[in-house]
Amino acid sequence: MSTTTKSNTQLLVDGILKENPIFKLALSMCPAVGISTSVMNGILLGTAVLFVQVFSGCTISLVRNYIHPKIRIPTYTLTIATWVTVIDLVLAAYVPGAYKAMGMFVRLIVAFAIITMRLEMFASREPLTKSFWDGLGMGLGFMVGMVTLGVVRELLGSGELLGYDVLGFKPLLFFVLPSAGFFVVGLMMGFFNWIEVAYNRRKEG
Amino acid sequence: MKEIIKITLALIITCVVAASAMGLTFTLTAKAKKHNHHMNVHNAMMGLLGFGQDNPAPSDLELLSVYRYIVEDSDQKFLGYMVPVEKDGEETYEMVLIDLESNFVKKLEVPISMEAAQEAHDRASALDKVLSPNQSFIYADASVIATAGNKRIGYILPGKFPGFRTFIHVLVAMDPQFELLGLEIMEHEEDAGLGAEIEEDYFKKQFEGISYDKLKTLNVVKKPMPEEYTQYLEREQLTEGLLTKEHIAEIQRKYKDQDIYAITASTISSKAVTNGVKGIAKKFAYRIGKLDSVLEKQKIRAAF
């Protein structure tokens, strides 16, 4: 009973561009504003979201016919919480080095709107393969968004990229402060919209 | 009504499945996690003793743990030290019971290997077998004695004390003359950017080299730290502008046995750590003195 006509690749690309969680769907803005102060943060949080999104999407897709419609949301939350806990425990046990940097972010994910929203909009209606590709696309889209924000803010705020000194000076400290997150996210949204408009216009004319 | 039952059942099943998945992962990863924790503590101990990549530990280095218990026998209280001993070439433990006036009461053999003694649970069940049923015991703390070639080279004392937020867990290292070798913060929940700075070199390295006499009156000062001292404390992080050896020695002399410079805007955390370290070190110095004299009088050949 698949309702989507998109191909798997289309799902993947849409998640990154046309339906980018941060810039187009405007979901999970708290982490986008709060944590995107450096590229590394973006990569770590992005990776964590990618895994949780894919795993929860697949789980919900598998049991989608058995979920009672009145308790959809608790079921989604439980699924996400379970996967977050599992990933948290596995990371702590087998990659303690990465866990030290990522641990805090992983636990945050339980409350991310983008994951619940994709489960509700997509995974609870579509078969496993489609849900997998949608999760992958959304996860990657989130990661791309976070990294883009991170590049702008880290470069302009602290003159560094991935912790390496690139500019040799700090152009505008303002960019690493929380309020700058709103500005950068807003400008990026505009930029993404502008690209889309320009692209559509060219296609037509 | 039927609907409610359906929903309840569905929720229960979901919760049970979720809980089982989490429980299963927890069980599967528990061993690796414990191992990581042990490795962390071990590495921290080695670091405090000054061993690392450029200065490998001697092959005869041994880290021997002494566990302290409070043993209650009807209305009497004793201190019970689980002391590692060597018996017929094998390392095992003996429980030395001391009364509150530090007089020897008796000793008991505790047949447990060094490895097994690291686990609180195994230790408790071994003690259960050797102590009489009307004696109850409570675990107090553990101290690690580092030896190399049958000579003590240092003590490492795990401990905890209240910080500004919650308990701060630390390792305090002392040399055999009770001079502080260093301090490592293992766990804390102080505020980031404020109290959390206790982890930073410029704070925790101030404790290195403080003599026991100074330690007894160690205090916190609320003054800006001199630039050269900061540089000296953070020397391991510097990539350029390294201090020369003579310069380091000079600063070391100049700032030896000084009070601790408090972290700006985190005096409570700074004081908590300073007093905590002071407490741990002073108590241990007192206890190990008493224990040593008892061991000597009773001719108990401890492994340290």
XYZ file of C-alpha atoms in Angstrom:
509
model
C 0.000 0.000 0.000
C 2.795 2.321 -0.885
C 1.581 5.821 -1.528
C 4.802 7.366 -2.725
C 5.762 7.246 -6.368
C 9.278 8.462 -5.809
C 12.233 6.231 -6.584
C 14.751 5.383 -3.870
C 17.363 7.800 -5.217
C 14.726 10.498 -5.474
C 13.884 9.981 -1.782
C 17.539 10.278 -0.860
C 18.161 13.443 -2.892
C 14.907 15.075 -1.747
C 15.864 14.570 1.888
C 19.078 16.480 1.288
C 17.784 19.244 -0.985
C 14.103 19.674 -1.676
C 12.926 18.558 1.743
C 15.980 19.411 3.786
C 14.884 19.052 7.429
C 16.487 22.277 8.610
C 16.215 24.626 5.646
C 12.984 23.462 4.017
C 10.930 21.637 6.626
C 12.187 23.924 9.426
C 12.183 21.094 11.947
C 14.599 20.429 14.795
C 15.590 24.067 14.896
C 16.800 23.951 18.486
C 19.896 21.879 17.745
C 20.337 23.725 14.453
C 20.576 27.017 16.298
C 22.171 25.831 19.495
C 24.833 23.327 18.546
C 25.890 24.345 15.037
C 28.779 26.453 16.296
C 31.430 24.213 14.753
C 31.785 21.756 11.890
C 32.714 18.930 14.251
C 29.513 19.352 16.263
C 27.560 19.202 13.006
C 29.241 15.997 11.889
C 28.794 14.270 15.258
C 25.170 15.226 15.760
C 24.434 14.550 12.085
C 25.847 11.032 12.272
C 23.892 10.286 15.418
C 20.629 11.553 13.898
C 21.281 9.628 10.682
C 21.504 6.318 12.547
C 18.526 6.932 14.797
C 16.411 8.151 11.861
C 17.190 5.123 9.707
C 16.750 2.560 12.492
C 13.522 4.035 13.878
C 12.113 4.478 10.359
C 12.760 0.841 9.525
C 11.316 -0.362 12.837
C 8.129 1.647 12.518
C 7.766 0.655 8.885
C 7.983 -3.023 9.836
C 5.273 -2.816 12.491
C 3.213 -0.095 10.816
C 0.140 -2.285 10.394
C 0.017 -3.176 14.079
C 0.273 0.304 15.596
C -2.952 1.400 17.232
C -3.743 4.805 15.684
C -4.578 6.370 19.051
C -1.157 5.651 20.540
C 0.983 6.394 17.486
C 3.021 9.125 19.146
C 3.912 7.178 22.328
C 4.913 4.277 20.114
C 7.182 6.502 18.012
C 8.727 8.054 21.101
C 9.382 4.651 22.628
C 10.938 3.400 19.402
C 13.206 6.419 19.155
C 14.126 6.233 22.837
C 14.975 2.559 22.479
C 17.250 3.130 19.508
C 18.891 6.112 21.146
C 19.594 4.058 24.265
C 20.927 1.144 22.243
C 23.236 3.395 20.226
C 24.306 5.207 23.377
C 25.226 1.942 25.116
C 26.980 0.450 22.102
C 29.037 3.598 21.530
C 29.995 3.791 25.195
C 31.112 0.170 25.172
C 32.950 -0.153 21.866
C 34.038 3.339 20.784
C 34.719 5.135 24.056
C 36.814 7.763 22.286
C 34.023 8.937 20.003
C 31.483 8.518 22.770
C 33.282 11.074 24.880
C 32.612 13.706 22.208
C 29.222 12.439 21.043
C 27.583 11.119 24.190
C 25.822 14.328 25.067
C 24.369 14.755 21.558
C 23.131 11.194 21.273
C 20.924 11.536 24.335
C 19.450 14.757 23.002
C 18.040 13.077 19.940
C 15.051 11.525 21.727
C 13.326 14.882 21.590
C 14.081 15.768 17.967
C 10.998 16.752 16.001
C 12.385 15.699 12.649
C 12.543 12.021 13.592
C 9.034 11.790 15.052
C 7.690 13.768 12.124
C 9.248 11.471 9.506
C 7.884 8.435 11.332
C 4.409 9.949 11.295
C 4.515 11.275 7.725
C 6.441 8.547 6.019
C 7.578 5.400 7.805
C 4.146 4.588 9.233
C 2.711 4.470 5.703
C 5.482 3.152 3.497
C 7.195 -0.225 3.126
C 10.612 -1.005 4.566
C 12.850 -0.132 1.591
C 11.224 3.216 0.972
C 11.412 4.064 4.670
C 15.071 3.143 4.730
C 15.881 5.497 1.862
C 13.736 8.253 3.302
C 15.502 7.903 6.668
C 18.871 7.972 4.964
C 17.909 11.063 2.971
C 16.528 12.904 5.986
C 19.487 11.958 8.161
C 21.955 13.073 5.494
C 19.933 16.213 4.901
C 20.118 17.056 8.569
C 23.831 16.366 8.597
C 24.425 18.523 5.507
C 22.420 21.320 7.077
C 24.292 21.144 10.371
C 27.672 21.010 8.646
C 26.832 23.952 6.369
C 25.768 26.006 9.373
C 28.853 24.857 11.207
C 31.173 25.904 8.375
C 29.686 29.398 8.210
C 29.591 29.948 11.943
C 32.949 28.410 12.785
C 34.719 30.213 9.936
C 33.188 33.601 10.635
C 33.026 33.255 14.389
C 36.341 31.726 15.342
C 38.280 31.812 12.074
C 38.727 28.044 12.155
C 37.494 24.969 10.314
C 37.319 21.631 12.131
C 39.439 23.220 14.834
C 42.265 24.170 12.441
C 43.133 27.817 12.212
C 42.240 28.885 8.669
C 41.937 32.647 8.708
C 44.397 33.446 11.462
C 41.988 35.948 12.998
C 38.447 35.975 14.314
C 36.214 38.015 11.966
C 33.057 38.243 14.073
C 32.716 36.599 17.448
C 28.981 37.201 17.125
C 28.655 34.159 14.881
C 29.429 31.599 17.578
C 26.894 33.124 19.958
C 23.450 31.493 20.109
C 21.603 34.468 18.625
C 23.700 34.270 15.459
C 22.255 30.816 14.929
C 18.935 32.396 13.999
C 20.559 34.742 11.500
C 22.595 32.050 9.812
C 19.667 29.620 9.677
C 17.445 32.361 8.234
C 19.956 33.379 5.597
C 20.533 29.736 4.672
C 16.804 29.143 4.293
C 16.628 32.110 1.987
C 19.600 30.834 0.051
C 18.063 27.376 -0.398
C 14.767 28.912 -1.512
C 16.570 31.184 -3.941
C 18.374 28.214 -5.487
C 15.085 26.378 -5.906
C 13.346 29.371 -7.480
C 16.251 29.966 -9.823
C 16.364 26.308 -10.759
C 12.642 26.132 -11.469
C 12.737 29.303 -13.538
C 15.549 27.982 -15.661
C 13.703 24.712 -16.167
C 10.635 26.558 -17.376
C 12.298 29.138 -19.549
C -14.212 -0.270 27.133
C -12.880 -2.704 24.591
C -10.901 0.137 23.026
C -9.215 0.972 26.316
C -8.138 -2.605 26.855
C -6.754 -2.743 23.330
C -4.774 0.447 23.816
C -3.478 -0.656 27.205
C -2.388 -4.007 25.829
C -0.704 -2.406 22.840
C 1.192 0.013 25.080
C 2.229 -2.747 27.472
C 3.527 -4.880 24.628
C 5.423 -1.957 23.108
C 6.988 -1.109 26.458
C 7.965 -4.708 27.153
C 9.577 -5.066 23.724
C 11.400 -1.750 24.100
C 12.558 -2.593 27.620
C 13.789 -6.033 26.533
C 15.757 -4.500 23.667
C 17.376 -1.975 25.975
C 18.018 -4.577 28.674
C 19.570 -6.960 26.194
C 21.918 -4.293 24.869
C 22.826 -3.292 28.385
C 23.713 -6.863 29.315
C 25.686 -7.386 26.113
C 27.676 -4.184 26.512
C 28.126 -4.250 30.289
C 31.403 -6.167 30.138
C 33.001 -3.909 27.532
C 31.843 -0.855 29.436
C 33.344 -2.124 32.656
C 36.568 -2.888 30.845
C 36.660 0.660 29.450
C 36.135 2.034 32.905
C 38.953 -0.083 34.341
C 41.246 0.991 31.508
C 40.368 4.637 32.118
C 41.175 4.382 35.800
C 44.349 2.414 35.076
C 45.570 4.965 32.525
C 44.777 7.818 34.872
C 46.762 6.098 37.636
C 49.724 5.557 35.332
C 49.575 9.194 34.287
C 49.569 10.338 37.903
C 52.607 8.204 38.671
C 54.324 9.910 35.753
C 54.304 6.948 33.391
C 53.179 7.399 29.832
C 54.341 6.980 26.290
C 57.681 8.746 26.701
C 58.277 7.257 30.124
C 57.132 3.620 30.148
C 56.377 2.042 33.496
C 58.989 -0.365 34.887
C 58.144 -4.020 34.311
C 58.048 -4.775 38.024
C 55.486 -2.064 38.717
C 52.585 -3.370 40.734
C 49.393 -1.631 41.727
C 48.182 -3.226 44.957
C 44.780 -2.384 46.346
C 44.001 -2.236 50.046
C 40.309 -2.284 50.881
C 39.041 -0.783 54.086
C 35.902 -2.082 55.781
C 34.056 -1.193 58.918
C 33.240 -4.390 60.766
C 30.593 -4.484 63.436
C 30.404 -7.221 66.027
C 27.347 -6.838 68.273
C 28.134 -3.463 69.851
C 31.831 -3.288 68.947
C 33.282 -1.643 65.886
C 36.504 -2.557 64.136
C 38.355 -1.421 61.100
C 39.016 -4.230 58.693
C 41.818 -3.810 56.194
C 41.937 -6.266 53.327
C 45.666 -6.383 52.715
C 47.313 -8.133 49.761
C 49.846 -10.735 50.928
C 52.045 -13.224 49.196
C 51.538 -16.804 50.246
C 53.505 -19.662 48.680
C 54.265 -17.502 45.690
C 50.638 -16.671 45.142
C 49.013 -13.375 45.813
C 45.984 -13.419 48.008
C 44.397 -11.310 50.735
C 44.337 -11.186 54.504
C 41.800 -9.300 56.565
C 43.484 -7.419 59.417
C 41.060 -6.325 62.105
C 42.046 -3.285 64.148
C 40.033 -1.708 66.933
C 39.314 1.992 67.082
C 42.447 2.655 69.173
C 44.516 1.117 66.377
C 45.310 -2.045 68.340
C 45.554 -5.300 66.483
C 42.624 -7.630 67.085
C 43.072 -10.546 64.731
C 43.796 -11.526 61.190
C 41.871 -13.754 58.853
C 42.858 -15.316 55.602
C 40.627 -14.309 52.719
C 41.102 -16.717 49.845
C 40.524 -14.446 46.872
C 42.719 -13.629 43.907
C 43.828 -10.076 43.129
C 41.732 -10.045 39.999
C 38.559 -11.174 41.742
C 39.118 -8.755 44.620
C 38.559 -5.864 42.233
C 34.878 -6.718 42.110
C 32.969 -5.475 45.121
C 30.537 -8.357 44.829
C 33.201 -11.088 44.828
C 34.977 -9.426 47.714
C 31.816 -9.309 49.776
C 31.020 -12.971 49.248
C 34.600 -13.964 50.151
C 34.379 -11.917 53.350
C 31.016 -13.430 54.139
C 32.669 -16.838 54.293
C 35.519 -15.879 56.625
C 33.736 -13.531 59.015
C 31.440 -15.044 61.606
C 27.716 -14.634 60.955
C 27.188 -12.097 63.759
C 29.782 -9.794 62.253
C 28.468 -7.360 59.682
C 30.734 -5.334 57.436
C 30.415 -2.166 55.375
C 32.801 -1.211 52.611
C 34.513 2.111 53.274
C 37.137 2.814 50.645
C 40.090 1.496 48.679
C 43.617 2.767 48.323
C 46.143 1.733 45.729
C 49.763 1.304 46.659
C 52.190 1.353 43.730
C 55.362 -0.646 44.174
C 58.344 -1.263 41.951
C 60.886 -3.888 42.956
C 59.387 -4.245 46.450
C 59.741 -0.526 47.067
C 56.802 1.790 47.395
C 56.809 4.491 44.771
C 53.460 6.069 45.464
C 49.919 5.925 46.719
C 46.846 6.500 44.598
C 43.681 7.295 46.459
C 40.314 7.220 44.761
C 37.860 9.432 46.551
C 34.832 11.640 46.243
C 33.529 14.759 47.936
C 30.661 17.177 47.348
C 31.328 19.885 44.784
C 29.137 22.806 43.808
C 26.614 20.568 42.026
C 27.100 16.927 42.934
C 29.909 14.665 44.020
C 33.295 15.121 42.412
C 35.184 11.856 41.970
C 38.948 12.134 41.948
C 42.208 10.227 42.115
C 44.813 11.757 44.404
C 48.397 10.556 44.029
C 51.064 10.911 46.717
C 54.657 9.773 46.928
C 55.853 7.684 49.933
C 56.636 10.899 51.854
C 53.032 12.037 51.228
C 54.045 14.784 48.835
C 51.283 15.229 46.260
C 52.175 13.733 42.890
C 49.050 14.949 41.212
C 45.297 15.069 40.983
C 42.973 13.650 38.365
C 39.279 14.524 38.145
C 37.410 11.366 37.144
C 33.779 12.451 37.248
C 31.937 15.642 38.051
C 28.876 17.637 37.082
C 30.097 21.159 37.696
C 28.919 23.913 35.341
C 30.615 24.091 31.960
C 32.916 27.086 31.671
C 32.837 27.654 35.427
C 33.273 24.842 37.920
C 34.060 22.394 35.125
C 37.408 24.157 34.758
C 38.638 21.992 37.656
C 39.498 19.482 34.921
C 41.863 21.930 33.258
C 45.602 21.706 33.685
C 45.887 25.233 35.012
C 43.825 24.219 38.006
C 44.533 20.574 38.752
C 48.273 20.759 38.096
C 48.621 23.317 40.863
C 48.392 20.377 43.258
C 51.542 18.732 41.922
C 54.499 18.829 44.250
C 52.742 20.180 47.325
C 54.519 18.893 50.402
C 52.637 17.199 53.216
C 53.394 20.011 55.655
C 51.932 22.581 53.281
C 48.995 20.356 52.453
C 47.777 20.425 56.058
C 47.153 24.166 55.779
C 46.461 24.345 52.046
C 44.061 27.100 51.150
C 42.483 28.842 48.173
C 43.456 32.360 47.158
C 41.272 34.631 45.049
C 43.929 36.381 43.041
C 44.673 36.428 39.336
C 47.189 33.775 38.439
C 50.542 35.112 37.196
C 51.021 34.661 33.458
C 54.222 32.617 33.766
C 52.589 30.216 36.222
C 49.659 29.612 33.841
C 52.135 28.978 31.066
C 54.036 26.553 33.239
C 50.905 24.666 34.302
C 49.656 24.386 30.736
C 53.042 23.539 29.272
C 51.930 20.151 27.978
C 49.320 21.742 25.729
C 51.623 24.354 24.266
C 52.846 23.770 20.746
C 55.038 26.836 20.477
C 56.811 29.188 22.821
C 57.944 26.287 24.965
C 59.549 27.111 28.270
C 63.183 26.140 28.674
C 64.138 23.541 31.260
C 65.831 26.147 33.454
C 62.788 28.350 33.252
C 60.518 25.488 34.284
C 62.748 24.633 37.223
C 62.786 28.249 38.290
C 58.997 28.622 38.173
C 58.651 25.320 39.960
C 60.822 26.624 42.790
C 59.085 29.967 42.889
C 55.561 28.577 43.159
C 56.294 25.490 45.235
C 54.051 25.105 48.257
C 51.823 28.008 47.354
C 48.115 28.101 47.997
C 45.762 27.162 45.186
C 44.651 29.925 42.841
C 40.853 29.730 42.646
C 39.075 29.483 39.305
C 37.522 32.818 38.431
C 33.834 32.859 39.405
C 34.045 29.304 40.754
C 35.438 29.722 44.234
C 33.096 27.122 45.683
C 34.233 24.414 43.267
C 37.870 25.397 43.792
C 37.506 25.249 47.552
C 35.607 21.982 47.403
C 38.413 20.333 45.438
C 41.159 21.790 47.625
C 39.485 20.714 50.854
C 38.498 17.373 49.352
C 42.053 16.578 48.329
C 43.306 17.750 51.692
C 40.850 15.477 53.487
C 41.604 12.413 51.379
C 45.363 12.855 51.701
C 45.428 13.595 55.422
C 43.146 10.717 56.359
C 45.129 8.300 54.265
C 48.473 9.426 55.680
C 47.126 8.836 59.175
C 45.597 5.455 58.372
C 48.530 4.024 56.450
C 50.819 4.969 59.352
C 48.668 3.060 61.828
C 48.237 0.129 59.486
C 51.962 -0.083 58.781
C 52.856 -0.165 62.469
C 50.304 -2.911 63.112
C 51.565 -4.934 60.176
C 55.135 -4.564 61.411
C 54.324 -5.553 65.001
C 52.322 -8.560 63.905
C 54.949 -9.521 61.321
C 52.359 -9.669 58.565
C 54.220 -9.716 55.279
C 52.093 -7.534 53.100
C 52.874 -7.434 49.411
C 53.633 -3.720 49.544
